[in-house]
Short mmCIF file of C-alpha atoms and ligand atoms in Angstrom, two decimals:
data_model
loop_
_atom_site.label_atom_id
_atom_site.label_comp_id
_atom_site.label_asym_id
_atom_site.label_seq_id
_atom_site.Cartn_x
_atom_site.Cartn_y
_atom_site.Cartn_z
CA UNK A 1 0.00 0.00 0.00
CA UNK A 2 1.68 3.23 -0.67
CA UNK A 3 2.54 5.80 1.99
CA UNK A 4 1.05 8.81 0.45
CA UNK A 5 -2.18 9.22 -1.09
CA UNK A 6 -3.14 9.15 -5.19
CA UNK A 7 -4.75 12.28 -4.61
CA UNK A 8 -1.86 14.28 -2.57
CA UNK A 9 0.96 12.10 -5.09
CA UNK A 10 -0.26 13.55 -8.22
CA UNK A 11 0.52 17.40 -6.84
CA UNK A 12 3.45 18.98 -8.46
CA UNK A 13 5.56 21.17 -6.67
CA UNK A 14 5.03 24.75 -7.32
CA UNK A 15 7.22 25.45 -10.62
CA UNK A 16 7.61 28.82 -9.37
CA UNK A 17 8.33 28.12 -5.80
CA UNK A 18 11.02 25.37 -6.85
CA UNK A 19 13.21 28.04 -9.23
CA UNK A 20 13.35 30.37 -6.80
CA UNK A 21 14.36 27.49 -4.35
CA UNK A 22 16.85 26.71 -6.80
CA UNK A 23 17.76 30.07 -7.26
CA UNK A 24 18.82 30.66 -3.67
CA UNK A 25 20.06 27.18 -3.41
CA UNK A 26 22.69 28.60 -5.58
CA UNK A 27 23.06 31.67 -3.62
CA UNK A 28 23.84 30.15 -0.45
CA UNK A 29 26.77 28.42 -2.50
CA UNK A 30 28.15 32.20 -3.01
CA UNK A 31 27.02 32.21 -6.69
CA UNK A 32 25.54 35.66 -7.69
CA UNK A 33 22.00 34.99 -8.99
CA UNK A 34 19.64 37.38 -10.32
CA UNK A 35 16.13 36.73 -10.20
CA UNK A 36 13.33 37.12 -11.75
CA UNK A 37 11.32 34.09 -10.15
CA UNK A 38 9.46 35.20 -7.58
CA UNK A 39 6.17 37.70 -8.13
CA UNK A 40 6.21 39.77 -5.46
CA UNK A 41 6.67 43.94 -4.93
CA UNK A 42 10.41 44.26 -4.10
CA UNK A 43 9.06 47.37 -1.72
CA UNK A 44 8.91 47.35 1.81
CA UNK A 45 5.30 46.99 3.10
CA UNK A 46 3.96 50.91 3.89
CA UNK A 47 5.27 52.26 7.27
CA UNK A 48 1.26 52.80 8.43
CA UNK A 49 0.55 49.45 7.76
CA UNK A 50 3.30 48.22 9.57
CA UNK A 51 2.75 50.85 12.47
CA UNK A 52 -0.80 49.51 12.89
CA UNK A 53 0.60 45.84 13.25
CA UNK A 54 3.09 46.82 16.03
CA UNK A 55 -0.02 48.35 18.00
CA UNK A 56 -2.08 45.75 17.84
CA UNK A 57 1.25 43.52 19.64
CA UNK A 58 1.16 45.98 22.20
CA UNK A 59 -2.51 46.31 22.70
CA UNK A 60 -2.39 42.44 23.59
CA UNK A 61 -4.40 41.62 19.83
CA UNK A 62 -3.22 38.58 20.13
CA UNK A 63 -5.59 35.53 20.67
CA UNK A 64 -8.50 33.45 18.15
CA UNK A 65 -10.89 35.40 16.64
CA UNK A 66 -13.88 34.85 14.22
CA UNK A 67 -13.10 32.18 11.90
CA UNK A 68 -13.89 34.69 8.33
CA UNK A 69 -12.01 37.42 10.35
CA UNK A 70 -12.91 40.37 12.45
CA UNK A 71 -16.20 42.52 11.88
CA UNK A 72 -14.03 45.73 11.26
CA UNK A 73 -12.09 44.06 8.68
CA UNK A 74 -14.81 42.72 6.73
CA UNK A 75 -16.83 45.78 7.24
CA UNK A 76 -13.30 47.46 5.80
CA UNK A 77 -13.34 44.64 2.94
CA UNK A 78 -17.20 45.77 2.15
CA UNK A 79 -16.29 49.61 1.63
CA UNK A 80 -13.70 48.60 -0.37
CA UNK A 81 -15.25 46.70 -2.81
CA UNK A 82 -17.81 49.41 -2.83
CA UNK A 83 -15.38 52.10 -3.16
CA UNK A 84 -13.58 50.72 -6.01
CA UNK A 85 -15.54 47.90 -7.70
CA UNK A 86 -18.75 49.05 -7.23
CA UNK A 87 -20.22 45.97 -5.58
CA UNK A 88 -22.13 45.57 -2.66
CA UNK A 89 -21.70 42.56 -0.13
CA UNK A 90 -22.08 42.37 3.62
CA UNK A 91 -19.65 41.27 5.77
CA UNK A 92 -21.29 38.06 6.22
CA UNK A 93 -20.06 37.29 2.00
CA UNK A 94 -16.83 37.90 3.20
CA UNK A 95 -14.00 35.19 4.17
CA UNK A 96 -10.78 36.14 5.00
CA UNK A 97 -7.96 33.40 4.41
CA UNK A 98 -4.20 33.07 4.55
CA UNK A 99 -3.75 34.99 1.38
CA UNK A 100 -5.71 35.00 -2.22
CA UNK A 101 -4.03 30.99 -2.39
CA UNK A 102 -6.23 29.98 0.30
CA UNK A 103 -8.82 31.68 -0.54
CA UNK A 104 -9.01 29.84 -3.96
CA UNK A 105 -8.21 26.59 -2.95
CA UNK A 106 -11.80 27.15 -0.23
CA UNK A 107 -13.97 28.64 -3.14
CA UNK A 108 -12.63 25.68 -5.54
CA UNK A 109 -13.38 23.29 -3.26
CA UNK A 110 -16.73 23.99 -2.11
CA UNK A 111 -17.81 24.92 -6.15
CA UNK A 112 -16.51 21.54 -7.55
CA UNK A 113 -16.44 17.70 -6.84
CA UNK A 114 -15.38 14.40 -8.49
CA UNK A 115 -16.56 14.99 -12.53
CA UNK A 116 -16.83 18.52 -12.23
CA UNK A 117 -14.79 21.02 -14.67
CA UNK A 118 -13.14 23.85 -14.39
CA UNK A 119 -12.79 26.20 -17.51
CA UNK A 120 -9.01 27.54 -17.40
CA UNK A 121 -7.62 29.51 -20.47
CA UNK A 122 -3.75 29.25 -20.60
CA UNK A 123 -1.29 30.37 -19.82
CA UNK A 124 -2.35 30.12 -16.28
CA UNK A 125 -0.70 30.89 -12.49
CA UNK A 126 0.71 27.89 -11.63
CA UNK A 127 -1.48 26.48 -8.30
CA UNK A 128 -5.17 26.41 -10.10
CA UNK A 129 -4.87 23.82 -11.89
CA UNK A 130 -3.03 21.72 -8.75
CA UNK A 131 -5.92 23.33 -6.22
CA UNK A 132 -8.26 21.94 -8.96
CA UNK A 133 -7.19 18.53 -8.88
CA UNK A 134 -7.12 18.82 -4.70
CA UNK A 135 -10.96 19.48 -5.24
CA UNK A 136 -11.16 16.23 -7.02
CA UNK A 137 -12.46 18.15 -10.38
CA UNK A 138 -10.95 18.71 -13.57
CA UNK A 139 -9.34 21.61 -15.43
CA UNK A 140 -10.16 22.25 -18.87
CA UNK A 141 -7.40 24.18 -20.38
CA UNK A 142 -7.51 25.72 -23.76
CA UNK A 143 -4.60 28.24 -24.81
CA UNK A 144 -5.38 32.14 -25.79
CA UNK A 145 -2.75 33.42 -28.69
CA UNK A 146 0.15 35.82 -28.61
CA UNK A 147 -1.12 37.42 -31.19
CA UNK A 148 -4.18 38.34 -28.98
CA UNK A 149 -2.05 39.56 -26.23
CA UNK A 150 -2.98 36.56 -24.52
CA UNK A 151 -6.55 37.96 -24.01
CA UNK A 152 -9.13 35.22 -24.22
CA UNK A 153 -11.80 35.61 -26.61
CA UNK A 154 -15.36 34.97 -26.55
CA UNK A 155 -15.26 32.51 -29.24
CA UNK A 156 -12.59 30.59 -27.67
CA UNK A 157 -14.48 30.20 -24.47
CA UNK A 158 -17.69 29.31 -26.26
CA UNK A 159 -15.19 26.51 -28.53
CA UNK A 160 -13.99 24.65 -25.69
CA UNK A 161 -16.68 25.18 -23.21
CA UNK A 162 -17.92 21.25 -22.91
CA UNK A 163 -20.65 19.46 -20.52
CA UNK A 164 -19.74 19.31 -17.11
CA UNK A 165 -18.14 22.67 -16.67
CA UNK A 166 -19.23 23.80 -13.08
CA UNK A 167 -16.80 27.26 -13.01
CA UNK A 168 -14.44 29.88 -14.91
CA UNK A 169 -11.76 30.74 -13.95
CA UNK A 170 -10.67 34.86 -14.25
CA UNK A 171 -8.06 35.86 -13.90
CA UNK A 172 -7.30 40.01 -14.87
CA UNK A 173 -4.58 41.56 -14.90
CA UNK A 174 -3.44 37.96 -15.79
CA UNK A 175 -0.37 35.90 -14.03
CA UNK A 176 2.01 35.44 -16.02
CA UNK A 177 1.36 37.65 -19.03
CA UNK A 178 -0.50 40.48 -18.10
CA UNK A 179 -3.13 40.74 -20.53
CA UNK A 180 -6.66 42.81 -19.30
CA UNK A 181 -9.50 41.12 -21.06
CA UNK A 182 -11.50 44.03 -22.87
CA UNK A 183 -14.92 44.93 -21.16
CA UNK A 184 -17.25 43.76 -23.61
CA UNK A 185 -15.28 40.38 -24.18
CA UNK A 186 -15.73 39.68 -20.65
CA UNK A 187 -19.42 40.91 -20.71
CA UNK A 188 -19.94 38.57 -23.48
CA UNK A 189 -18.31 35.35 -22.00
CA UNK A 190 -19.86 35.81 -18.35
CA UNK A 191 -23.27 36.38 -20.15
CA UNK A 192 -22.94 33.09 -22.09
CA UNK A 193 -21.08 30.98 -18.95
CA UNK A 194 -24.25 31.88 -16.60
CA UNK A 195 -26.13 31.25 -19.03
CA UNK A 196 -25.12 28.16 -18.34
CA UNK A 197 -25.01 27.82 -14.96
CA UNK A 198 -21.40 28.19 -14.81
CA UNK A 199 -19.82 29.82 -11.87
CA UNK A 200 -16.93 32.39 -12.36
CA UNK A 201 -14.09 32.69 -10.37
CA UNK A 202 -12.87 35.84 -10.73
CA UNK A 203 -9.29 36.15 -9.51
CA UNK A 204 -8.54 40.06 -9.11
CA UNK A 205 -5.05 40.11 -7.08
CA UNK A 206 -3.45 42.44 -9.90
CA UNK A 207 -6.39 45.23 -10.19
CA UNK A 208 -4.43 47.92 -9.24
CA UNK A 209 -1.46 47.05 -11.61
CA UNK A 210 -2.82 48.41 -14.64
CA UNK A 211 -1.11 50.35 -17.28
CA UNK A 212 -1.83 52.97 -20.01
CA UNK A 213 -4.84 54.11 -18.63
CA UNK A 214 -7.08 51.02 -18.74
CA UNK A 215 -9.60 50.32 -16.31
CA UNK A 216 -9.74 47.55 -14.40
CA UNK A 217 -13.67 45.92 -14.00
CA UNK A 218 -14.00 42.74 -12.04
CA UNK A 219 -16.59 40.57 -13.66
CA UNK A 220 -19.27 40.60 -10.81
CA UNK A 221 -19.77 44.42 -11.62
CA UNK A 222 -21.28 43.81 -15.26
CA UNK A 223 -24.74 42.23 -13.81
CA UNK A 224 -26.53 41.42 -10.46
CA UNK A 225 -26.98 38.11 -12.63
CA UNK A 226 -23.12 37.41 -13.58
CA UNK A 227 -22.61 39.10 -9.77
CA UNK A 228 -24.63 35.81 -8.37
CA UNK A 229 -22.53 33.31 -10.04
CA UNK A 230 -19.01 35.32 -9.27
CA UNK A 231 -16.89 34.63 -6.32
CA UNK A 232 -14.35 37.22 -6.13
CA UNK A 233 -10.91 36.64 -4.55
CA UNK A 234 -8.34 39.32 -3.95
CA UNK A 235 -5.46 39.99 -1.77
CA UNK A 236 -3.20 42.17 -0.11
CA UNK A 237 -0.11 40.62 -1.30
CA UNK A 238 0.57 42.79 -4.50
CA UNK A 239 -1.16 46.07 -3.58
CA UNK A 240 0.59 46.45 -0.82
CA UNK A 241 3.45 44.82 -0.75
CA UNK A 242 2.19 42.56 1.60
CA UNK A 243 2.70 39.08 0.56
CA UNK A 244 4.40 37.59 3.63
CA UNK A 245 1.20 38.60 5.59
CA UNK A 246 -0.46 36.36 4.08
CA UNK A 247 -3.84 38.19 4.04
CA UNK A 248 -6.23 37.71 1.06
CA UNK A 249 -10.45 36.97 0.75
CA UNK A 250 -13.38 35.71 -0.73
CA UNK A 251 -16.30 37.56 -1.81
CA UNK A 252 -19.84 35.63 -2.63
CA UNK A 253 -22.99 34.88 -2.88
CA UNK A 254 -23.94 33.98 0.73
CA UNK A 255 -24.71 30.26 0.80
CA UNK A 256 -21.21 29.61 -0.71
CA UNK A 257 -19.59 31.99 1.01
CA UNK A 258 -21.29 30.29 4.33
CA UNK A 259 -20.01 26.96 3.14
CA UNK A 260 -16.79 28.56 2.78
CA UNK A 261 -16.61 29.95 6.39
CA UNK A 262 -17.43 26.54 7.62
CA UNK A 263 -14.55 24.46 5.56
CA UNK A 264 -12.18 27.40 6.94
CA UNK A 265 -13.03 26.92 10.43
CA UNK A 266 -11.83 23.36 10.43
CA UNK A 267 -8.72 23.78 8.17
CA UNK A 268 -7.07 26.97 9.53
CA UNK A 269 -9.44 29.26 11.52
CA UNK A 270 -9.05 32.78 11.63
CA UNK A 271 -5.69 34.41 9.70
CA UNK A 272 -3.37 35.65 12.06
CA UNK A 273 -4.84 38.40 14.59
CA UNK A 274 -2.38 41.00 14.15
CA UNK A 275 -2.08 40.95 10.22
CA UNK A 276 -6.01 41.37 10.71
CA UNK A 277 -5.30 44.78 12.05
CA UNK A 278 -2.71 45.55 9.67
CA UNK A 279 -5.35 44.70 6.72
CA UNK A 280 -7.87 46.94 7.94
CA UNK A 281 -5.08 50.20 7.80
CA UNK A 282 -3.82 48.89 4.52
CA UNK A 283 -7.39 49.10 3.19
CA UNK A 284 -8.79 52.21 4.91
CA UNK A 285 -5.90 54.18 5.81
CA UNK A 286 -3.68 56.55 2.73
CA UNK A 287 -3.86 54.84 -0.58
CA UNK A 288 -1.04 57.22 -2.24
CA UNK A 289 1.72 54.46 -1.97
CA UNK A 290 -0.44 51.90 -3.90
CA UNK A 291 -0.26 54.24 -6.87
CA UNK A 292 3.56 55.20 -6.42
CA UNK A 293 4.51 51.45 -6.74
CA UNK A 294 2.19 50.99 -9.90
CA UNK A 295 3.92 53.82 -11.45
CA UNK A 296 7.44 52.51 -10.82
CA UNK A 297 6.44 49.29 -11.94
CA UNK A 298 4.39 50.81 -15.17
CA UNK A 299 8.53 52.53 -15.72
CA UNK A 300 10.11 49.21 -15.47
CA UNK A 301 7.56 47.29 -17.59
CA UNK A 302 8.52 49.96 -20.68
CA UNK A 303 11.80 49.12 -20.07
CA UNK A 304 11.90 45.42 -20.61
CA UNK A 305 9.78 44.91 -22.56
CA UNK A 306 12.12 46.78 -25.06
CA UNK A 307 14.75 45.05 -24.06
CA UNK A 308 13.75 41.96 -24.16
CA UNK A 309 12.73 42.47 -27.46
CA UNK A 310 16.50 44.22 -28.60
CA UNK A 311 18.03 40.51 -27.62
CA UNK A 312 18.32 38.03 -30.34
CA UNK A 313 16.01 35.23 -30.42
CA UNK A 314 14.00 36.76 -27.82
CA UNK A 315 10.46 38.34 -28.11
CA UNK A 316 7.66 40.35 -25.99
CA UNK A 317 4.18 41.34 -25.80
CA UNK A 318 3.59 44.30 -23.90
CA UNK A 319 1.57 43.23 -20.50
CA UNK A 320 -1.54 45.14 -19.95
CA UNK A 321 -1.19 44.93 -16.29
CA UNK A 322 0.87 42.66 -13.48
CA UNK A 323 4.29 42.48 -13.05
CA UNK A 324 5.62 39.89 -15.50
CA UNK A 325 7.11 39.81 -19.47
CA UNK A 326 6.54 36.07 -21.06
CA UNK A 327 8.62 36.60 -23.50
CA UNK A 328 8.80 33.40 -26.54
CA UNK A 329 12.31 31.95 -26.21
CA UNK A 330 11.44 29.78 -29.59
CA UNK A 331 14.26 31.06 -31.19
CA UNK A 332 16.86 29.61 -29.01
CA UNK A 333 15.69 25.98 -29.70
CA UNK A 334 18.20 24.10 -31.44
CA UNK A 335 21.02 25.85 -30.06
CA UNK A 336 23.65 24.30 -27.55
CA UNK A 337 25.36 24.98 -24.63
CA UNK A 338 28.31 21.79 -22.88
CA UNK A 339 26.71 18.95 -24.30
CA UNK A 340 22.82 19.92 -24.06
CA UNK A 341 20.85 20.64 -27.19
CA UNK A 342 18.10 23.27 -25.93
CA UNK A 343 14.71 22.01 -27.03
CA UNK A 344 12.41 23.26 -24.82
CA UNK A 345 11.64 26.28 -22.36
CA UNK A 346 13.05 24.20 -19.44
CA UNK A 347 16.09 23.61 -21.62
CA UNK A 348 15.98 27.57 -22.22
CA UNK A 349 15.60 28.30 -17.94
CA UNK A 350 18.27 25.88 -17.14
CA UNK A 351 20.68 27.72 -19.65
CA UNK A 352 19.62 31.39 -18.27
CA UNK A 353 20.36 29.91 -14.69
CA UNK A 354 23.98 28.18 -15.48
CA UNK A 355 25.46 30.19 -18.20
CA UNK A 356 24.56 33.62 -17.27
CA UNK A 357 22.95 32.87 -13.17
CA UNK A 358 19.36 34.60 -13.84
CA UNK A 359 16.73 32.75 -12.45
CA UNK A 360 12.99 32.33 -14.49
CA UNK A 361 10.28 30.81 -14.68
CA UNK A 362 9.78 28.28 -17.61
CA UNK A 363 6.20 28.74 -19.83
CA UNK A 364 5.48 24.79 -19.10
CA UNK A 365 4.45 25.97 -15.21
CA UNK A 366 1.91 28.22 -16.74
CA UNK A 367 0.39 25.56 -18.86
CA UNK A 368 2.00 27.59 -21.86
CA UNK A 369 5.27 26.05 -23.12
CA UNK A 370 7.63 28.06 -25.41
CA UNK A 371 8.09 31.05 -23.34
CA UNK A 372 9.72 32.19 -20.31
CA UNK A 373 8.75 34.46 -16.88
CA UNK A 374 10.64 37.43 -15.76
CA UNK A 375 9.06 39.55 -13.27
CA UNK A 376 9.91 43.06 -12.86
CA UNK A 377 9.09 43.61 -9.49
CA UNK A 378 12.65 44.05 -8.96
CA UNK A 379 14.95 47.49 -8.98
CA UNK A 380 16.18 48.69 -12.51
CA UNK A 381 19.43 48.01 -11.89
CA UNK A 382 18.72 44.17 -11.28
CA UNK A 383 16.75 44.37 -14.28
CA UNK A 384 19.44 46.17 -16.46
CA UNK A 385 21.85 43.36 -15.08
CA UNK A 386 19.99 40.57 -15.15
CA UNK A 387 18.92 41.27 -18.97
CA UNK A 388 22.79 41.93 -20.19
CA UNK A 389 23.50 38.16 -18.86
CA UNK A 390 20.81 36.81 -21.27
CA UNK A 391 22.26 39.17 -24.10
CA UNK A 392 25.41 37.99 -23.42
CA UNK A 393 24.83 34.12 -23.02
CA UNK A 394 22.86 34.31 -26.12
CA UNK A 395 25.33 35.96 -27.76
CA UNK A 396 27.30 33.32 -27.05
CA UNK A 397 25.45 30.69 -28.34
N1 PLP B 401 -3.58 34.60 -7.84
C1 PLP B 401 -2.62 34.91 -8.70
C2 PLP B 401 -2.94 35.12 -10.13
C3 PLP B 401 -1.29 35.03 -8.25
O1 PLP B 401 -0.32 35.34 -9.12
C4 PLP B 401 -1.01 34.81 -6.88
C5 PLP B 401 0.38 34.88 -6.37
O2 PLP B 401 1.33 34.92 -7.08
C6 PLP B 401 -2.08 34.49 -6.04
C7 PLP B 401 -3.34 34.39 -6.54
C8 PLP B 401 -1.85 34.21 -4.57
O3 PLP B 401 -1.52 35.33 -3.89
P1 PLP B 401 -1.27 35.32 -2.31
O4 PLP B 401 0.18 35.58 -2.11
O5 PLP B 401 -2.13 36.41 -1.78
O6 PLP B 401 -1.68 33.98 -1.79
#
């Protein structure tokens, strides 16, 4: 009989997680590693937020509290999504988990059971299709084109959608390309996937990184129709720089969001008290440095995405939004470096981490082979740096 479980055997390890592993594997070993693995603000969390969060130590905020999190928090959650999505939910729709990755894992597994589908265009972040297979459904992938900037289209979804699909997954400003879907083709495709019956998950961690003046509009906001068949999940993490916190949340209609609570209050309980308190300053307190760190990363995306594009056998869609360039390494198949041939994007990480120590994230962990992750969440001169060593192992080639 085996030791570990079919179910908990079949995970992969987090693609992402393991190069940056690797990456400061390396490190330790006193090699100098740039890289652009991990997708997370390189700023500091704001001093308010962090102010607020050494109070509530001191103030002895330190014990259990309600499993979804505190009344003031989800009251704070509420005004938000008022405020800036224009929806309106009560704080008994809200759940707060350790981070938006909890939070989708919950809404995924109270949506979908053994049979059940779930609708993921590609390329995709790397732990829905894993949290999908915890839930004991399905995903159904289907690719969107480069040509498209990634964007899915309503005639793909309505292509591929099949029997058996129970939810949607969207995800906007997308992880890893970036792409913002365009109002009316997301109008369109939640009109025809509640149509029928389909759920949408609507995965909004990136809505504030959003560049040349596009808007962001979170599905739910189109209809109260599409709005009863959306659960929204957002974070902290990216906003605010606050991804060790670990502070993200559900929003939903209330029976799910009820079912939710429940599954919570026997996995984890309540996210850490004083993080709590930190979430509700991040959320109601000064919003300036939200918008300062968008605009430094809207300077840095301009920046390589040119570059990346000046480098031979390298190429670049511009993201709409996030913090990532997938840029199509195709045309450094068939090239060698020692004795390996380089045939796939793995191949093409591999060679970026031994001959010139940058650290990415290959295409195949998004469900998208042929391309590579940088993020550029990182300070220009890492960028600068880490963008000469491709240019110059290339060059090599
Ligand atoms: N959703 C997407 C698209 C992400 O890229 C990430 C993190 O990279 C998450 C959710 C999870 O974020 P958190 O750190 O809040 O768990």
């Amino acid at each position: 009989m085996s030791m570990i479980t079919k179910k908990i055997s079949q995970i992969s390890p987090s693609a992402t997680e393991s190069m940056s592993a690797l990456a400061n594997k390396m490190k330790r070993e006193g090699i100098d590693i740039i890289s652009f693995a991990q997708g997370e603000p390189d700023f500091d969390t704001p001093e308010n937020i962090k102010a607020a969060a050494v109070r509530a130590i001191q103030e002895g905020f330190t014990k259990y509290t309600d499993v979804p999190g505190i009344l003031p928090l989800r009251e704070a959650i509420c005004a938000k999504l008022k405020r800036e999505n224009g929806l309106d939910y009560e704080p008994a729709d809200i759940v707060v988990s350790a981070g938006g990755k909890q939070a989708l894992f919950e809404v995924f597994a109270t949506l979908c059971e053994e049979g059940d589908k779930v609708m993921l265009p590609t390329p995709c972040y790397v732990s829905y299709v894993e949290q999908i297979k915890l839930a004991g459904a399905s995903a159904l992938l289907f690719p969107t084109k480069e040509e498209n900037n990634f964007r899915v289209t309503f005639d793909e979804v309505r292509e591929n959608y099949a029997p058996g699909v129970k939810a949607f997954v969207v995800n906007c400003p997308n992880n890893p390309t970036g792409c913002v879907y365009e109002e009316d083709e997301l109008r369109k495709i939640a009109e025809f996937l509640v149509e029928k019956g389909v759920y949408l998950v609507s995965d909004d961690v990136y809505e504030h990184l959003i560049y040349d003046g596009r808007k962001f509009v979170t599905a739910a906001s189109l209809s109260p129709r599409i709005k009863e068949k959306t659960i929204v999940v957002n974070a902290l993490s990216k906003t605010y720089a606050m991804t060790g916190w670990r502070v993200g949340y559900a929003a939903g209609p209330r029976e799910i969001m009820t079912a939710v609570n429940n599954y919570q209050g026997h996995v984890s309980g309540n996210i850490n008290s004083i993080a709590q308190i930190a979430a509700i300053e991040a959320l109601s307190g000064p919003q300036e440095a939200v918008s300062v760190m968008a605009a430094e990363f809207a300077r840095r995306r301009e920046y390589i995405v040119d570059r990346i594009n000046s480098i031979d056998r390298m190429s670049c869609v511009k993201p709409d939004g996030a913090f990532y360039a997938f840029a199509n390494v195709q045309g450094v198949y068939g090239a060698s470096f020692g004795d390996t041939v380089i045939r796939n994007d793995l191949d093409v990480s591999r060679f970026f981490l031994e001959e010139a120590h940058v650290a990415v994230v290959p295409g195949v962990a998004f469900e998208y082979p042929g391309y590579v992750r940088f993020v550029f969440a990182k300070s220009m001169e890492a960028i600068k740096e880490g963008l000469d060593r491709v240019e110059r192992a290339i060059s090599r080639l």
